[in-house]
Short mmCIF file of C-alpha atoms in Angstrom, two decimals:
data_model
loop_
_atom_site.label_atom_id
_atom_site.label_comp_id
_atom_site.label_asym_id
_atom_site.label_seq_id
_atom_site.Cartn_x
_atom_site.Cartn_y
_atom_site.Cartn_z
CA UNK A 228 102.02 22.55 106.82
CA UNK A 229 100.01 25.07 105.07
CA UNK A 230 99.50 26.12 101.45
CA UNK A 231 97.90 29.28 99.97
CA UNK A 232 96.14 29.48 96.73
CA UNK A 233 95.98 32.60 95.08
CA UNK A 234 93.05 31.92 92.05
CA UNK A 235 93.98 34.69 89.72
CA UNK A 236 97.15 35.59 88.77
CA UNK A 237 96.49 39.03 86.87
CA UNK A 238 92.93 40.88 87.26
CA UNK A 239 92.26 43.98 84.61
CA UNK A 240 89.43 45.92 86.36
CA UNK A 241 88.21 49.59 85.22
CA UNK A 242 88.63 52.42 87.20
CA UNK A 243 85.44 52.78 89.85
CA UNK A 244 84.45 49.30 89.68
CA UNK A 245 84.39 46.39 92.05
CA UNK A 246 87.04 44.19 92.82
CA UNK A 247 87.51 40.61 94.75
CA UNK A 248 90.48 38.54 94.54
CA UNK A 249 90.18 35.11 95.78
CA UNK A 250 92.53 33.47 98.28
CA UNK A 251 92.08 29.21 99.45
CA UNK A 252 93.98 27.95 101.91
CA UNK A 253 94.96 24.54 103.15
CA UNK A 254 95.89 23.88 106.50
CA UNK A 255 96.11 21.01 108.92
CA UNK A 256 95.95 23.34 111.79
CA UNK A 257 94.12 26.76 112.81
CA UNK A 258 95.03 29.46 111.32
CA UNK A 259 95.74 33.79 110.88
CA UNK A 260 94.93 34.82 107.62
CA UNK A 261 96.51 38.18 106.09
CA UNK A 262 96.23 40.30 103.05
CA UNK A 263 99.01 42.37 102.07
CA UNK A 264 99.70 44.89 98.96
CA UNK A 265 103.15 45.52 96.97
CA UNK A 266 103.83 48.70 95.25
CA UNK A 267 106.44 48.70 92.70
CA UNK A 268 110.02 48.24 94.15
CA UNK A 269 108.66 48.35 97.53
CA UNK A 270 108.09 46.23 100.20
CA UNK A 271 104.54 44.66 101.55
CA UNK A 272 102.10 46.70 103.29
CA UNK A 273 99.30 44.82 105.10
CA UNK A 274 95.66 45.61 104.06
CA UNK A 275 94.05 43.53 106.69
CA UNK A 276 94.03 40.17 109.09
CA UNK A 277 91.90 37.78 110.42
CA UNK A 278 92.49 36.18 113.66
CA UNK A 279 89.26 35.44 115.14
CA UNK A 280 85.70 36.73 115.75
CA UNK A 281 83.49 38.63 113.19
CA UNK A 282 83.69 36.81 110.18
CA UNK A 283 84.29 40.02 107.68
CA UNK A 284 87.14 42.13 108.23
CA UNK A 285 87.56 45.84 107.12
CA UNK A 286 90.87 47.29 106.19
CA UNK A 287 92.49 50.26 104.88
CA UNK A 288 92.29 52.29 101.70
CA UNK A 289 88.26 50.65 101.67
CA UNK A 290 89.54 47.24 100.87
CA UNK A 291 87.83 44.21 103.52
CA UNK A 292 87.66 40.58 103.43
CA UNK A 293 85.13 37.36 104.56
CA UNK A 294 86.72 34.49 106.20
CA UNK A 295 84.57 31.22 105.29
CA UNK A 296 86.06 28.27 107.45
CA UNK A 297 83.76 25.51 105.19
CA UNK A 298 85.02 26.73 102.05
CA UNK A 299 88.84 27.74 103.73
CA UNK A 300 88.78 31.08 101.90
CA UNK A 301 89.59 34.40 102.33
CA UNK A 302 88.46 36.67 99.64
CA UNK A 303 89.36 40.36 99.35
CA UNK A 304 86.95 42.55 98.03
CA UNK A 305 86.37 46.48 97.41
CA UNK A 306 83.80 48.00 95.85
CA UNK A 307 85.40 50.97 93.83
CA UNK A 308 89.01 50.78 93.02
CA UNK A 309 91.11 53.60 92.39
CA UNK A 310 94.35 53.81 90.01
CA UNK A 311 96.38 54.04 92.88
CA UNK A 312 95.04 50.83 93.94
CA UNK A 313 97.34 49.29 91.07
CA UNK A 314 99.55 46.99 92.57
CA UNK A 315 100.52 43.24 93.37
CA UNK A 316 98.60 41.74 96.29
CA UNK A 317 99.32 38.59 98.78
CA UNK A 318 97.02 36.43 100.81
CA UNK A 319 99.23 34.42 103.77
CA UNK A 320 98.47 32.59 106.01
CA UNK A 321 100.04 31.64 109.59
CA UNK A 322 99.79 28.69 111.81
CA UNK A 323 97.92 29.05 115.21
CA UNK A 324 100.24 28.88 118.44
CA UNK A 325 101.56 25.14 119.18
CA UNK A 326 102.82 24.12 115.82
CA UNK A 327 106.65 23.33 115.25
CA UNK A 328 106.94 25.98 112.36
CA UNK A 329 104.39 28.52 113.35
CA UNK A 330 106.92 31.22 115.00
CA UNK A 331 107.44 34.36 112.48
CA UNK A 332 106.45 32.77 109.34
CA UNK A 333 103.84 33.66 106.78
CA UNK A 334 103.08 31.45 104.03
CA UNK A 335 101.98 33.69 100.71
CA UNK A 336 100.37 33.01 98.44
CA UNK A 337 101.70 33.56 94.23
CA UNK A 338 100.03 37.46 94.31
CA UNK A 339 97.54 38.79 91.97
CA UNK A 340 98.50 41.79 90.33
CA UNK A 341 95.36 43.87 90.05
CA UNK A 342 95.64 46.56 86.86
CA UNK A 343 93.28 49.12 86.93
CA UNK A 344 92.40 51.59 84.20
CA UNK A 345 90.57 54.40 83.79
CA UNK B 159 107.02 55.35 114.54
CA UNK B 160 110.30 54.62 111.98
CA UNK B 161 109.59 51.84 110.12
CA UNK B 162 111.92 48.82 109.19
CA UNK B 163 115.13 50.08 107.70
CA UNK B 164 116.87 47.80 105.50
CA UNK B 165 120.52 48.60 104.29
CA UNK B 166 121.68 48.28 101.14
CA UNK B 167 118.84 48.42 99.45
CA UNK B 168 120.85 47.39 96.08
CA UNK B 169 123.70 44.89 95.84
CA UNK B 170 125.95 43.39 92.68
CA UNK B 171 127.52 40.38 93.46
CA UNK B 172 129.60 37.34 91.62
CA UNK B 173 129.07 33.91 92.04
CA UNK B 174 131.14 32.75 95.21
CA UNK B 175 131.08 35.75 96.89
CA UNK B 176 129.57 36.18 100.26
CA UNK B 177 126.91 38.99 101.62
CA UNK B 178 125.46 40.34 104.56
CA UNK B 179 122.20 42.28 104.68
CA UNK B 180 120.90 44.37 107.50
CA UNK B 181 117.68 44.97 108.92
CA UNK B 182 116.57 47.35 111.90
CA UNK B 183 113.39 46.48 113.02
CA UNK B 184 110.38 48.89 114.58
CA UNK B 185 111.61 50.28 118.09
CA UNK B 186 110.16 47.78 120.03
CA UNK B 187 109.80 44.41 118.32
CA UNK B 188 111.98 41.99 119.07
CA UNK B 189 110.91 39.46 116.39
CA UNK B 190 112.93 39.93 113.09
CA UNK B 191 111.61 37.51 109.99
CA UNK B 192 113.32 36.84 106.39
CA UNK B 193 111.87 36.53 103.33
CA UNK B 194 113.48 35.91 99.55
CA UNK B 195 111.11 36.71 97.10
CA UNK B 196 112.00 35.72 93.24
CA UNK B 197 109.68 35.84 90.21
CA UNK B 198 109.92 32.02 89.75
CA UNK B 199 109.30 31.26 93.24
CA UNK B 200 107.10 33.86 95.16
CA UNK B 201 107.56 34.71 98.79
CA UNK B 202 109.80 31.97 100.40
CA UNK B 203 110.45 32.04 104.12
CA UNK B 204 114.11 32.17 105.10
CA UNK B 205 114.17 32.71 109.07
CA UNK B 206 112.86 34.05 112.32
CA UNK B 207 114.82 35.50 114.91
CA UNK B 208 113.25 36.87 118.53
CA UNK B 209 115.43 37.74 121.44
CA UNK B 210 118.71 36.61 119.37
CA UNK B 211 117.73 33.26 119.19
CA UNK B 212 116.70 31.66 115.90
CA UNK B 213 112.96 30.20 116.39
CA UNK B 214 112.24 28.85 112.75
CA UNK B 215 114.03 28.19 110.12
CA UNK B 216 112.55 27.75 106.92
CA UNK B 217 113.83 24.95 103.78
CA UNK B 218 116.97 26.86 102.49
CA UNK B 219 120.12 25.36 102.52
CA UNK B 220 123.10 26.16 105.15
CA UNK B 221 124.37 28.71 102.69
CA UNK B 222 122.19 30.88 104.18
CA UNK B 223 122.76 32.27 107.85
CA UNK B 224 121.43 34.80 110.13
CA UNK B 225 121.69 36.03 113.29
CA UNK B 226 120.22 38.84 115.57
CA UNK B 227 121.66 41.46 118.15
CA UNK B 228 121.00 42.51 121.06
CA UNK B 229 119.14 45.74 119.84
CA UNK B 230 116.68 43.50 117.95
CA UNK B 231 118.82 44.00 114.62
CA UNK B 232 119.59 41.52 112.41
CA UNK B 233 121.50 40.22 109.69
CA UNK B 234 121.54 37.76 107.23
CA UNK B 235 124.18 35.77 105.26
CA UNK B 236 124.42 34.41 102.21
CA UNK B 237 127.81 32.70 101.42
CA UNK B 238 129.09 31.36 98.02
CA UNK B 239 126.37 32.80 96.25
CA UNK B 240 124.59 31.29 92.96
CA UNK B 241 122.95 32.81 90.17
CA UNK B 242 120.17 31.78 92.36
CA UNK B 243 120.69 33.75 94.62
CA UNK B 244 119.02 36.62 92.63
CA UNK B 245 116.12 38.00 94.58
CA UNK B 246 114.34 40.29 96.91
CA UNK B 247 115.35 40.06 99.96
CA UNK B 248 112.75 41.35 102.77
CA UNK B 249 112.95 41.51 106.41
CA UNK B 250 109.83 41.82 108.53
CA UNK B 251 109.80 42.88 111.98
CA UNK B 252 106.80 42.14 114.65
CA UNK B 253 106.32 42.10 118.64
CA UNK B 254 107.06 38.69 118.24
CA UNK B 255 103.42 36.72 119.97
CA UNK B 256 101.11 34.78 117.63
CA UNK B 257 99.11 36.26 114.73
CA UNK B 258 101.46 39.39 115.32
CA UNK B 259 101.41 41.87 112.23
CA UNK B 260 104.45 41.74 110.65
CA UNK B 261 106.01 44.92 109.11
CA UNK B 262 108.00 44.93 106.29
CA UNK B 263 111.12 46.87 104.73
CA UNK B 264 111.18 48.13 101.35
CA UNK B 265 113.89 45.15 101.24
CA UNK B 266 118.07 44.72 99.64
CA UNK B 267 117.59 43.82 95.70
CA UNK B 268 121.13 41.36 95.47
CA UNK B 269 121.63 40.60 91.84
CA UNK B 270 124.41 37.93 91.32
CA UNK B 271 126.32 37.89 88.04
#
């Protein structure tokens, strides 16, 4: 089974500044590691994934993210946010092919909601 | 590309009554994935569905049903609903192989009084 730790639940950041939202995982198995963003009354939009290779990942809308298999996280990071970046986001996680449960299921994270102002 | 279509998108319900919730998935995929989302509890997975057969099946109780079509659309059931019950429901639809990107709806918001 897998678990996903989302480290902050709420992050206040000024408009223009950086950003990283931290994301642990626990896993008894290989994983894929995702990154998606909710918009109010919406449904999940994915930023970015990991599934294997370069260690760093780039994404849309400037957002990317470091894989770090010692430490199991996945942080996302940008380095300017925008107002419009203003939303709840979700680190998953997915189990590698050959596990019972790993067919079409993602297992999220709690979010951070990430409130920018100008 | 149309994206997933989810229909209703908001449902009133009383406690014992039954519901069904559609989803249409991308042209294409044939992997359909449900997801209840609730304040208290996050993003819980429900079900998976590729090629009409159910492939995993998350820790819900029997209340809750699903099945899938032949044009990759699927449905989901709740019966005898609870105040519980409250919650977004999202469907996610994907080619269906490993690591796949999964693509959400906007999702049915069922509210059970």
């Amino acid at each position: 089974a897998q678990s996903v730790t989302q480290l902050d639940s709420q992050v206040p950041v000024f408009e223009e500044a950086p950003v990283e939202l931290r994301c642990n995982y626990s896993s008894s198995v290989s994983v894929y590691l995702f990154w998606y963003v909710q918009y109010p009354n919406q449904g999940l939009q994915l930023l970015l994934k990991y599934l294997s290779g370069s260690t760093l990942v780039k994404g849309i809308n400037g957002f990317e993210a470091e894989f770090n298999k010692s430490q199991t996280s996945f942080h996302l990071r940008k380095p300017s946010v925008h107002i419009s970046d203003t939303a709840e986001y979700f680190c998953a996680v997915s189990a590698r092919l050959g596990t019972t449960d790993s067919w079409g299921k993602l297992q999220f994270g709690a979010g951070t909601q990430v409130v920018v102002t100008p | 590309k149309a994206g997933v279509t989810q229909t209703p998108r908001y449902l009133i319900k009383t406690r014992g009554q039954q519901v069904t919730l559609s989803c249409s998935p991308i042209s294409g995929h044939r992997s359909v994935s449900w997801y209840q989302q609730t304040p208290g509890q996050g993003l819980q997975f429900l079900f998976e569905y590729f090629s009409e057969t159910q492939r995993n099946k998350g820790n819900f109780p029997g209340r809750f049903s699903g099945r899938q079509f032949s044009n990759s659309r699927s449905e989901m059931n709740v019966s005898t609903l609870e105040l519980g019950d409250s919650a977004l429901y999202l469907c996610a639809s994907a080619r269906g192989g490993q690591g796949d990107t999964q693509y959400f709806g906007p999702g049915t918001r069922l509210t059970v009084l």
